């Protein structure tokens, strides 16, 4: 089957082994079956060009695959597609200290990029729980966010250039690592966040920066949901934050049970905020902490005294997603402006408590970026399809609350398959029409990750 693949690649670079197809045919989403025809492992850009040309000639569908840590089904192959894994294009191929640029292949694991930057006395600030397996190409294709966005922005902000093989098999070189380049449409930004629907990112120039001071972490107990925003404003008024995260007590219970972790405070609280900042801001942070206690927004808090303690506090937040995976959670990744967040929280909270009195609802996320992760946990005795059907019934109402505020139905997890049919809650029909036209320009035969992002 697909003989052309065997002409293009060595036997070690093509697999049709069902065990491999089951692994490379999916990401971290649980609702879509893996059903790939083959997985290929290109080693060079030329091989990717050859593959895309072959796919155009023979009308083969290609699904790009990085670390497969996505949560929206963007890298799932359910319809007999060929998975294109970048696992064998995983090297750093250049470093220029004067430009502070690393040139890397798309399969480079995020944590390896972070470690490389550290070894050079520099810092790659985009970080998330999946950094040990996610790959830079996938991060770019989804414009990955994570836990430091409040200070350092998203993946988009760190990509100074990229080489891309478009859906018609043309290799283009975008922006060449320049800081300034006012020569018209910046195609680089079209590919960032395009979820493999326009082309394959085959090389990237990633910007590094100076490392921050040592960091301190506080975890605060906040009894009232919307008061978390008052706490955020109080901190932001007095210091620059590296992170401002939150989680509910239910989320804490799950992560503690899963990883056998200590409770951060002496008694439980309905919500917690995790604040990270430079060590030199400690006096300011302590003063803000006292003011928030006096105001009645915060009831208790803990401050890291060592790097190990900071890491332990971070586990309470970063381990949540993994700790609830076994509950087959129905995921929402919502964003509104910070100024809209207090009322949005009230409305979503009221809606889910009304709609799901019998379900556990797990709240956490990057509230400092206006981004909420709302995970509805499946009761053990409810079949998955019935559970998903019940959640689907409410989704339009949740998305209405998002749309009323011009928010986003996918803040950082992408659209993939999971949010595709709801895209019009966040994008106008005019925008969707233009997005489809762009897709046709870059991928005229519709071979690039078909069915993802756009119908
Ligand atoms: C996180 O912030 C990740 O932990 C995963 O974006 C969120 O599992 C989720 O819903
Ligand atoms: Zn997140």
CSV table of C-alpha atoms and ligand atoms in Angstrom, one decimal:
chain,number,residue,atom,x,y,z
A,1,UNK,CA,0.0,0.0,0.0
A,2,UNK,CA,1.3,3.5,-0.9
A,3,UNK,CA,4.3,2.1,-2.7
A,4,UNK,CA,5.7,5.6,-3.3
A,5,UNK,CA,6.5,5.8,0.4
A,6,UNK,CA,8.8,2.9,0.2
A,7,UNK,CA,10.6,4.4,-2.8
A,8,UNK,CA,11.0,7.7,-0.9
A,9,UNK,CA,12.0,6.3,2.5
A,10,UNK,CA,14.3,3.5,3.8
A,11,UNK,CA,12.5,0.6,5.5
A,12,UNK,CA,13.5,1.9,8.9
A,13,UNK,CA,11.7,5.2,8.1
A,14,UNK,CA,8.3,3.7,7.3
A,15,UNK,CA,6.1,1.6,9.6
A,16,UNK,CA,2.8,-0.1,9.1
A,17,UNK,CA,3.1,-2.1,12.3
A,18,UNK,CA,-0.3,-1.9,14.0
A,19,UNK,CA,1.4,-1.2,17.4
A,20,UNK,CA,3.3,1.8,15.9
A,21,UNK,CA,0.1,3.0,14.1
A,22,UNK,CA,-1.7,2.9,17.5
A,23,UNK,CA,1.0,5.1,19.1
A,24,UNK,CA,1.7,7.6,16.3
A,25,UNK,CA,-1.9,7.7,15.1
A,26,UNK,CA,-3.1,9.8,18.1
A,27,UNK,CA,-2.3,12.5,20.6
A,28,UNK,CA,-3.4,12.9,24.3
A,29,UNK,CA,-7.1,13.2,23.4
A,30,UNK,CA,-9.1,10.1,24.3
A,31,UNK,CA,-12.2,10.4,22.1
A,32,UNK,CA,-10.8,9.6,18.6
A,33,UNK,CA,-9.7,6.2,17.5
A,34,UNK,CA,-6.3,5.8,15.8
A,35,UNK,CA,-6.6,4.5,12.3
A,36,UNK,CA,-3.5,5.5,10.3
A,37,UNK,CA,-2.3,3.6,7.2
A,38,UNK,CA,1.4,4.3,7.8
A,39,UNK,CA,3.8,6.4,9.8
A,40,UNK,CA,6.8,7.9,8.1
A,41,UNK,CA,9.9,9.4,9.8
A,42,UNK,CA,11.6,11.8,7.5
A,43,UNK,CA,15.2,12.8,8.2
A,44,UNK,CA,15.7,15.7,5.8
A,45,UNK,CA,13.8,18.6,4.4
A,46,UNK,CA,14.2,17.1,0.9
A,47,UNK,CA,12.4,14.0,2.1
A,48,UNK,CA,9.5,16.1,3.4
A,49,UNK,CA,9.3,18.0,0.0
A,50,UNK,CA,9.3,14.6,-1.8
A,51,UNK,CA,6.6,13.3,0.5
A,52,UNK,CA,4.3,16.3,0.0
A,53,UNK,CA,4.8,16.1,-3.8
A,54,UNK,CA,3.9,12.4,-3.7
A,55,UNK,CA,0.9,13.1,-1.6
A,56,UNK,CA,-0.3,15.7,-4.1
A,57,UNK,CA,0.2,13.3,-7.0
A,58,UNK,CA,-1.5,10.4,-5.3
A,59,UNK,CA,-4.0,12.4,-3.2
A,60,UNK,CA,-2.7,11.0,0.1
A,61,UNK,CA,-3.7,12.7,3.4
A,62,UNK,CA,-0.9,13.6,5.7
A,63,UNK,CA,-1.1,14.2,9.5
A,64,UNK,CA,1.9,16.0,11.1
A,65,UNK,CA,3.0,14.5,14.4
A,66,UNK,CA,5.2,16.0,17.1
A,67,UNK,CA,5.3,15.0,20.7
A,68,UNK,CA,1.6,14.0,20.5
A,69,UNK,CA,0.8,15.9,23.7
A,70,UNK,CA,-2.1,17.9,22.0
A,71,UNK,CA,-5.5,18.0,23.7
A,72,UNK,CA,-7.7,18.8,20.7
A,73,UNK,CA,-7.1,15.9,18.3
A,74,UNK,CA,-4.9,18.0,15.9
A,75,UNK,CA,-2.4,15.1,15.5
A,76,UNK,CA,-5.0,12.3,15.4
A,77,UNK,CA,-5.1,10.1,12.2
A,78,UNK,CA,-8.6,8.4,12.3
A,79,UNK,CA,-9.2,8.2,8.6
A,80,UNK,CA,-6.4,6.1,7.1
A,81,UNK,CA,-4.0,9.0,6.8
A,82,UNK,CA,-0.2,8.8,6.7
A,83,UNK,CA,1.3,10.2,9.9
A,84,UNK,CA,4.4,12.3,9.4
A,85,UNK,CA,6.5,12.1,12.5
A,86,UNK,CA,9.4,14.5,13.1
A,87,UNK,CA,11.0,12.2,15.7
A,88,UNK,CA,14.1,11.8,13.5
A,89,UNK,CA,14.4,15.5,12.8
A,90,UNK,CA,15.1,16.4,16.4
A,91,UNK,CA,18.4,18.2,16.5
A,92,UNK,CA,19.7,21.7,17.2
A,93,UNK,CA,21.6,22.6,14.0
A,94,UNK,CA,22.8,26.0,14.8
A,95,UNK,CA,23.4,28.6,17.5
A,96,UNK,CA,24.3,32.2,17.1
A,97,UNK,CA,25.1,34.0,20.4
A,98,UNK,CA,25.2,37.5,18.8
A,99,UNK,CA,21.6,37.0,17.5
A,100,UNK,CA,20.6,34.8,20.5
A,101,UNK,CA,19.1,32.4,18.0
A,102,UNK,CA,18.9,28.6,18.0
A,103,UNK,CA,18.2,26.9,14.7
A,104,UNK,CA,16.4,23.7,15.3
A,105,UNK,CA,14.6,20.9,13.6
A,106,UNK,CA,10.9,20.5,14.3
A,107,UNK,CA,11.2,17.3,16.4
A,108,UNK,CA,13.4,18.9,19.0
A,109,UNK,CA,11.8,18.3,22.4
A,110,UNK,CA,11.0,21.5,24.3
A,111,UNK,CA,12.9,20.5,27.4
A,112,UNK,CA,16.0,19.9,25.3
A,113,UNK,CA,15.7,23.4,23.9
A,114,UNK,CA,15.3,24.8,27.4
A,115,UNK,CA,18.4,22.8,28.6
A,116,UNK,CA,20.5,24.0,25.6
A,117,UNK,CA,19.6,27.6,26.4
A,118,UNK,CA,20.6,27.1,30.0
A,119,UNK,CA,23.9,25.6,29.0
A,120,UNK,CA,24.6,28.8,27.0
A,121,UNK,CA,23.6,31.0,29.9
A,122,UNK,CA,20.4,31.9,28.2
A,123,UNK,CA,16.7,31.1,28.6
A,124,UNK,CA,13.8,29.7,26.5
A,125,UNK,CA,10.8,30.8,28.5
A,126,UNK,CA,7.9,29.0,26.9
A,127,UNK,CA,7.1,26.2,29.4
A,128,UNK,CA,4.4,23.8,30.2
A,129,UNK,CA,3.8,20.4,31.9
A,130,UNK,CA,4.4,18.5,28.6
A,131,UNK,CA,7.8,20.1,27.9
A,132,UNK,CA,9.5,16.8,28.4
A,133,UNK,CA,7.7,15.3,25.4
A,134,UNK,CA,6.3,18.1,23.3
A,135,UNK,CA,8.3,19.2,20.3
A,136,UNK,CA,9.1,22.6,19.0
A,137,UNK,CA,7.4,22.0,15.6
A,138,UNK,CA,4.1,21.1,17.4
A,139,UNK,CA,4.5,24.1,19.7
A,140,UNK,CA,4.8,26.3,16.7
A,141,UNK,CA,2.0,24.6,14.8
A,142,UNK,CA,-0.3,25.2,17.8
A,143,UNK,CA,1.2,28.5,19.1
A,144,UNK,CA,1.6,26.8,22.4
A,145,UNK,CA,1.2,28.9,25.5
A,146,UNK,CA,1.7,27.4,29.0
A,147,UNK,CA,2.6,28.8,32.4
A,148,UNK,CA,4.8,31.8,31.7
A,149,UNK,CA,2.7,33.7,29.1
A,150,UNK,CA,1.9,36.5,31.5
A,151,UNK,CA,5.6,37.5,31.4
A,152,UNK,CA,7.0,36.1,28.2
A,153,UNK,CA,4.1,35.6,25.7
A,154,UNK,CA,3.4,32.6,23.5
A,155,UNK,CA,5.5,30.5,21.2
A,156,UNK,CA,4.7,33.0,18.4
A,157,UNK,CA,6.7,35.6,20.2
A,158,UNK,CA,9.9,33.5,20.2
A,159,UNK,CA,9.9,32.3,16.5
A,160,UNK,CA,12.2,34.6,14.5
A,161,UNK,CA,12.1,32.5,11.4
A,162,UNK,CA,10.9,29.2,10.0
A,163,UNK,CA,11.3,27.1,6.9
A,164,UNK,CA,8.1,25.5,5.8
A,165,UNK,CA,7.1,23.0,3.2
A,166,UNK,CA,3.7,24.2,2.0
A,167,UNK,CA,0.8,21.9,1.1
A,168,UNK,CA,1.9,22.1,-2.6
A,169,UNK,CA,5.4,21.0,-1.8
A,170,UNK,CA,7.1,24.4,-2.1
A,171,UNK,CA,9.9,25.1,0.4
A,172,UNK,CA,9.8,28.7,1.7
A,173,UNK,CA,12.0,30.5,4.2
A,174,UNK,CA,10.1,33.0,6.4
A,175,UNK,CA,11.7,36.0,8.1
A,176,UNK,CA,15.3,34.7,8.2
A,177,UNK,CA,15.7,35.4,12.0
A,178,UNK,CA,15.3,39.1,11.5
A,179,UNK,CA,14.0,41.4,14.2
A,180,UNK,CA,12.8,44.0,11.8
A,181,UNK,CA,11.4,43.1,8.4
A,182,UNK,CA,8.7,45.4,7.0
A,183,UNK,CA,8.4,43.7,3.6
A,184,UNK,CA,4.7,42.9,3.6
A,185,UNK,CA,2.7,39.9,4.7
A,186,UNK,CA,4.6,38.0,7.4
A,187,UNK,CA,3.8,34.5,6.3
A,188,UNK,CA,5.7,33.1,9.3
A,189,UNK,CA,2.7,34.1,11.5
A,190,UNK,CA,0.3,32.3,9.2
A,191,UNK,CA,2.0,29.0,9.8
A,192,UNK,CA,2.3,29.6,13.6
A,193,UNK,CA,-1.0,28.2,15.0
A,194,UNK,CA,-2.1,26.7,11.6
A,195,UNK,CA,-2.1,23.2,13.1
A,196,UNK,CA,-0.4,21.6,10.1
A,197,UNK,CA,-3.2,22.6,7.7
A,198,UNK,CA,-1.1,24.9,5.5
A,199,UNK,CA,2.3,23.3,5.6
A,200,UNK,CA,4.9,21.5,7.6
A,201,UNK,CA,7.4,23.5,9.7
A,202,UNK,CA,10.7,21.8,8.9
A,203,UNK,CA,13.1,24.2,10.6
A,204,UNK,CA,12.8,27.1,13.0
A,205,UNK,CA,15.0,29.9,14.4
A,206,UNK,CA,14.0,30.3,18.0
A,207,UNK,CA,14.9,33.4,20.0
A,208,UNK,CA,16.5,33.0,23.5
A,209,UNK,CA,16.7,35.6,26.2
A,210,UNK,CA,18.6,36.4,29.4
A,211,UNK,CA,17.6,34.1,32.3
A,212,UNK,CA,15.5,35.6,35.0
A,213,UNK,CA,16.6,36.0,38.6
A,214,UNK,CA,15.9,33.0,40.9
A,215,UNK,CA,12.2,32.7,41.3
A,216,UNK,CA,10.0,32.5,44.4
A,217,UNK,CA,6.6,30.9,44.4
A,218,UNK,CA,3.6,31.6,46.7
A,219,UNK,CA,0.5,29.5,46.9
A,220,UNK,CA,-2.5,31.4,48.4
A,221,UNK,CA,-5.8,30.2,49.6
A,222,UNK,CA,-8.7,32.3,48.1
A,223,UNK,CA,-12.2,31.4,49.3
A,224,UNK,CA,-14.2,33.3,46.6
A,225,UNK,CA,-13.7,32.5,42.9
A,226,UNK,CA,-13.9,36.1,41.6
A,227,UNK,CA,-11.6,37.4,44.3
A,228,UNK,CA,-8.7,35.7,42.5
A,229,UNK,CA,-8.9,38.5,40.0
A,230,UNK,CA,-8.6,41.1,42.8
A,231,UNK,CA,-5.5,39.3,44.1
A,232,UNK,CA,-4.0,39.3,40.5
A,233,UNK,CA,-4.6,43.0,40.2
A,234,UNK,CA,-3.0,43.7,43.6
A,235,UNK,CA,0.1,41.8,42.6
A,236,UNK,CA,0.4,43.2,39.2
A,237,UNK,CA,0.1,46.7,40.5
A,238,UNK,CA,3.3,46.3,42.6
A,239,UNK,CA,5.5,43.7,40.8
A,240,UNK,CA,6.2,41.9,37.6
A,241,UNK,CA,4.9,38.4,37.7
A,242,UNK,CA,6.4,35.4,36.0
A,243,UNK,CA,3.2,33.4,36.5
A,244,UNK,CA,-0.3,33.7,38.0
A,245,UNK,CA,-2.1,30.4,38.0
A,246,UNK,CA,-5.2,29.1,39.8
A,247,UNK,CA,-6.8,25.8,40.7
A,248,UNK,CA,-9.8,24.7,42.6
A,249,UNK,CA,-9.7,22.5,45.7
A,250,UNK,CA,-11.2,19.6,43.7
A,251,UNK,CA,-8.2,19.9,41.3
A,252,UNK,CA,-5.9,19.9,44.2
A,253,UNK,CA,-7.5,16.8,45.7
A,254,UNK,CA,-7.0,15.0,42.4
A,255,UNK,CA,-3.3,15.9,41.9
A,256,UNK,CA,-2.4,15.2,45.5
A,257,UNK,CA,-4.0,11.8,45.3
A,258,UNK,CA,-2.3,11.0,42.0
A,259,UNK,CA,1.2,12.2,42.9
A,260,UNK,CA,1.0,11.7,46.7
A,261,UNK,CA,1.7,15.3,47.5
A,262,UNK,CA,1.4,17.4,50.6
A,263,UNK,CA,-1.4,20.0,51.0
A,264,UNK,CA,0.1,23.5,50.6
A,265,UNK,CA,-1.9,25.1,53.4
A,266,UNK,CA,-2.9,23.9,56.9
A,267,UNK,CA,-6.6,23.7,55.9
A,268,UNK,CA,-8.4,23.4,52.6
A,269,UNK,CA,-9.7,26.4,50.7
A,270,UNK,CA,-12.1,26.4,47.7
A,271,UNK,CA,-9.5,28.0,45.4
A,272,UNK,CA,-5.8,28.6,45.3
A,273,UNK,CA,-3.6,31.0,43.4
A,274,UNK,CA,0.0,30.2,42.5
A,275,UNK,CA,2.1,33.3,42.1
A,276,UNK,CA,5.7,33.3,40.8
A,277,UNK,CA,8.0,36.3,40.8
A,278,UNK,CA,11.7,37.4,40.9
A,279,UNK,CA,13.4,36.9,44.2
A,280,UNK,CA,14.3,40.6,44.4
A,281,UNK,CA,10.5,41.4,44.4
A,282,UNK,CA,10.0,39.4,47.6
A,283,UNK,CA,9.5,42.4,49.9
A,284,UNK,CA,6.8,43.8,47.5
A,285,UNK,CA,5.2,40.4,47.2
A,286,UNK,CA,5.0,40.0,51.0
A,287,UNK,CA,3.5,43.4,51.4
A,288,UNK,CA,0.8,42.6,48.7
A,289,UNK,CA,0.2,39.3,50.4
A,290,UNK,CA,-0.5,41.0,53.7
A,291,UNK,CA,-2.8,43.6,52.0
A,292,UNK,CA,-4.8,40.8,50.3
A,293,UNK,CA,-5.2,39.0,53.7
A,294,UNK,CA,-6.4,42.3,55.3
A,295,UNK,CA,-8.9,42.8,52.4
A,296,UNK,CA,-10.3,39.3,53.2
A,297,UNK,CA,-9.5,37.9,49.7
A,298,UNK,CA,-6.7,35.6,50.9
A,299,UNK,CA,-6.9,33.5,54.0
A,300,UNK,CA,-3.6,31.8,54.1
A,301,UNK,CA,-0.4,31.4,52.1
A,302,UNK,CA,2.9,29.6,51.7
A,303,UNK,CA,6.1,30.9,50.3
A,304,UNK,CA,8.9,28.7,48.7
A,305,UNK,CA,12.1,28.8,50.6
A,306,UNK,CA,14.2,26.8,48.1
A,307,UNK,CA,14.1,25.8,44.5
A,308,UNK,CA,13.0,22.3,45.5
A,309,UNK,CA,10.0,23.8,47.4
A,310,UNK,CA,9.1,26.0,44.5
A,311,UNK,CA,9.2,22.9,42.2
A,312,UNK,CA,7.0,21.1,44.7
A,313,UNK,CA,4.4,23.9,44.7
A,314,UNK,CA,4.5,24.0,40.9
A,315,UNK,CA,3.7,20.2,40.9
A,316,UNK,CA,0.3,21.0,42.5
A,317,UNK,CA,-0.6,23.0,39.4
A,318,UNK,CA,1.3,21.3,36.6
A,319,UNK,CA,0.3,17.8,37.6
A,320,UNK,CA,-3.5,18.4,37.5
A,321,UNK,CA,-4.1,17.6,33.8
A,322,UNK,CA,-2.3,14.3,34.1
A,323,UNK,CA,-4.0,13.4,37.4
A,324,UNK,CA,-7.5,13.8,35.9
A,325,UNK,CA,-6.8,12.0,32.6
A,326,UNK,CA,-8.2,8.8,33.9
A,327,UNK,CA,-11.6,10.5,34.4
A,328,UNK,CA,-11.9,11.0,30.6
A,329,UNK,CA,-12.5,14.7,31.2
A,330,UNK,CA,-14.6,16.8,28.9
A,331,UNK,CA,-12.3,19.6,28.2
A,332,UNK,CA,-12.8,23.3,27.7
A,333,UNK,CA,-10.0,25.8,27.2
A,334,UNK,CA,-11.7,29.2,27.3
A,335,UNK,CA,-10.3,32.8,27.2
A,336,UNK,CA,-11.8,36.2,27.7
A,337,UNK,CA,-10.2,39.5,28.5
A,338,UNK,CA,-9.1,39.9,32.1
A,339,UNK,CA,-11.6,42.7,32.5
A,340,UNK,CA,-14.4,40.4,31.5
A,341,UNK,CA,-13.2,37.5,33.6
A,342,UNK,CA,-15.0,38.2,37.0
A,343,UNK,CA,-18.5,38.2,35.4
A,344,UNK,CA,-17.6,35.4,33.0
A,345,UNK,CA,-16.5,33.3,36.0
A,346,UNK,CA,-19.8,33.9,37.8
A,347,UNK,CA,-21.8,33.0,34.6
A,348,UNK,CA,-19.9,29.8,33.8
A,349,UNK,CA,-19.8,28.7,37.4
A,350,UNK,CA,-23.6,29.1,37.7
A,351,UNK,CA,-24.2,27.4,34.4
A,352,UNK,CA,-22.1,24.3,35.2
A,353,UNK,CA,-23.4,23.9,38.7
A,354,UNK,CA,-26.9,24.1,37.3
A,355,UNK,CA,-26.2,21.8,34.4
A,356,UNK,CA,-24.0,19.2,36.0
A,357,UNK,CA,-25.1,18.8,39.6
A,358,UNK,CA,-24.0,15.2,39.4
A,359,UNK,CA,-20.6,15.7,37.8
A,360,UNK,CA,-17.3,16.8,39.3
A,361,UNK,CA,-16.1,20.1,37.7
A,362,UNK,CA,-12.5,20.7,37.9
A,363,UNK,CA,-11.3,24.3,37.5
A,364,UNK,CA,-7.7,25.4,36.9
A,365,UNK,CA,-5.7,27.5,34.5
A,366,UNK,CA,-3.8,30.5,33.5
A,367,UNK,CA,-6.1,33.1,35.0
A,368,UNK,CA,-3.4,35.8,34.7
A,369,UNK,CA,-3.8,35.4,30.9
A,370,UNK,CA,-7.6,35.3,31.0
A,371,UNK,CA,-7.5,31.5,30.3
A,372,UNK,CA,-9.6,29.0,32.1
A,373,UNK,CA,-9.4,25.2,31.8
A,374,UNK,CA,-12.7,23.8,32.7
A,375,UNK,CA,-12.7,20.0,32.9
A,376,UNK,CA,-15.8,18.0,33.6
A,377,UNK,CA,-15.0,14.6,35.0
A,378,UNK,CA,-16.8,11.5,34.0
A,379,UNK,CA,-18.5,9.6,36.8
A,380,UNK,CA,-17.1,6.0,36.9
A,381,UNK,CA,-20.5,4.4,36.3
A,382,UNK,CA,-21.6,6.6,33.3
A,383,UNK,CA,-20.7,5.2,29.8
A,384,UNK,CA,-18.4,7.6,27.9
A,385,UNK,CA,-20.8,8.3,25.0
A,386,UNK,CA,-23.6,9.2,27.4
A,387,UNK,CA,-21.2,11.4,29.3
A,388,UNK,CA,-20.0,13.2,26.2
A,389,UNK,CA,-23.5,13.6,24.9
A,390,UNK,CA,-24.5,15.3,28.1
A,391,UNK,CA,-21.5,17.6,28.0
A,392,UNK,CA,-22.2,18.4,24.3
A,393,UNK,CA,-25.7,19.6,25.2
A,394,UNK,CA,-24.2,22.3,27.4
A,395,UNK,CA,-21.3,23.3,25.3
A,396,UNK,CA,-23.2,25.7,23.1
A,397,UNK,CA,-24.4,27.6,26.2
A,398,UNK,CA,-20.8,27.8,27.5
A,399,UNK,CA,-19.6,29.0,24.1
A,400,UNK,CA,-22.4,31.6,24.0
A,401,UNK,CA,-21.0,33.1,27.2
A,402,UNK,CA,-17.6,33.1,25.5
A,403,UNK,CA,-19.0,34.7,22.3
A,404,UNK,CA,-20.9,37.4,24.2
A,405,UNK,CA,-17.5,38.6,25.4
A,406,UNK,CA,-15.7,38.1,22.1
A,407,UNK,CA,-13.7,35.4,23.9
A,408,UNK,CA,-12.0,32.3,22.5
A,409,UNK,CA,-13.3,28.8,22.6
A,410,UNK,CA,-9.7,27.6,22.4
A,411,UNK,CA,-7.2,29.7,24.3
A,412,UNK,CA,-4.1,27.5,23.8
A,413,UNK,CA,-5.0,23.9,23.0
A,414,UNK,CA,-5.9,24.6,19.4
A,415,UNK,CA,-9.0,23.6,17.4
A,416,UNK,CA,-8.1,20.2,15.9
A,417,UNK,CA,-11.1,18.0,15.8
A,418,UNK,CA,-12.4,18.8,19.2
A,419,UNK,CA,-13.4,22.4,18.7
A,420,UNK,CA,-13.7,22.5,14.9
A,421,UNK,CA,-17.5,22.5,14.8
A,422,UNK,CA,-17.6,25.3,17.3
A,423,UNK,CA,-15.2,27.6,15.6
A,424,UNK,CA,-17.9,30.0,14.6
A,425,UNK,CA,-18.4,31.0,18.2
A,426,UNK,CA,-15.0,32.7,18.0
A,427,UNK,CA,-14.6,33.5,14.3
A,428,UNK,CA,-17.0,35.4,12.1
A,429,UNK,CA,-18.2,34.0,8.8
A,430,UNK,CA,-16.1,36.5,7.0
A,431,UNK,CA,-13.0,35.3,8.8
A,432,UNK,CA,-13.8,31.7,8.2
A,433,UNK,CA,-14.3,32.3,4.5
A,434,UNK,CA,-10.8,33.9,4.3
A,435,UNK,CA,-9.3,31.1,6.3
A,436,UNK,CA,-10.7,28.6,3.8
A,437,UNK,CA,-9.4,30.7,1.0
A,438,UNK,CA,-5.9,30.7,2.6
A,439,UNK,CA,-6.1,26.9,3.0
A,440,UNK,CA,-6.8,26.6,-0.7
A,441,UNK,CA,-3.8,28.8,-1.6
A,442,UNK,CA,-1.3,26.8,0.5
A,443,UNK,CA,-2.9,23.4,0.2
A,444,UNK,CA,-4.9,23.3,-3.1
A,445,UNK,CA,-5.4,19.5,-3.0
A,446,UNK,CA,-6.4,19.4,0.7
A,447,UNK,CA,-3.8,16.9,1.7
A,448,UNK,CA,-2.5,18.7,4.8
A,449,UNK,CA,-4.2,17.5,8.0
A,450,UNK,CA,-7.6,17.3,6.4
A,451,UNK,CA,-10.6,17.9,8.5
A,452,UNK,CA,-8.7,19.6,11.3
A,453,UNK,CA,-9.4,23.2,12.3
A,454,UNK,CA,-11.7,23.7,9.3
A,455,UNK,CA,-14.4,21.5,8.1
B,1,LIG,C1,-2.4,22.9,31.6
B,1,LIG,O1,-2.5,24.2,31.7
B,1,LIG,C2,-2.6,22.3,30.2
B,1,LIG,O2,-2.2,22.2,32.6
B,1,LIG,C3,-3.6,21.2,30.2
B,1,LIG,O3,-2.8,23.3,29.3
B,1,LIG,C4,-5.0,21.7,30.5
B,1,LIG,O4,-5.8,19.5,30.7
B,1,LIG,C5,-6.1,20.6,30.5
B,1,LIG,O5,-7.3,21.0,30.3
B,2,LIG,ZN1,-2.9,25.3,30.1
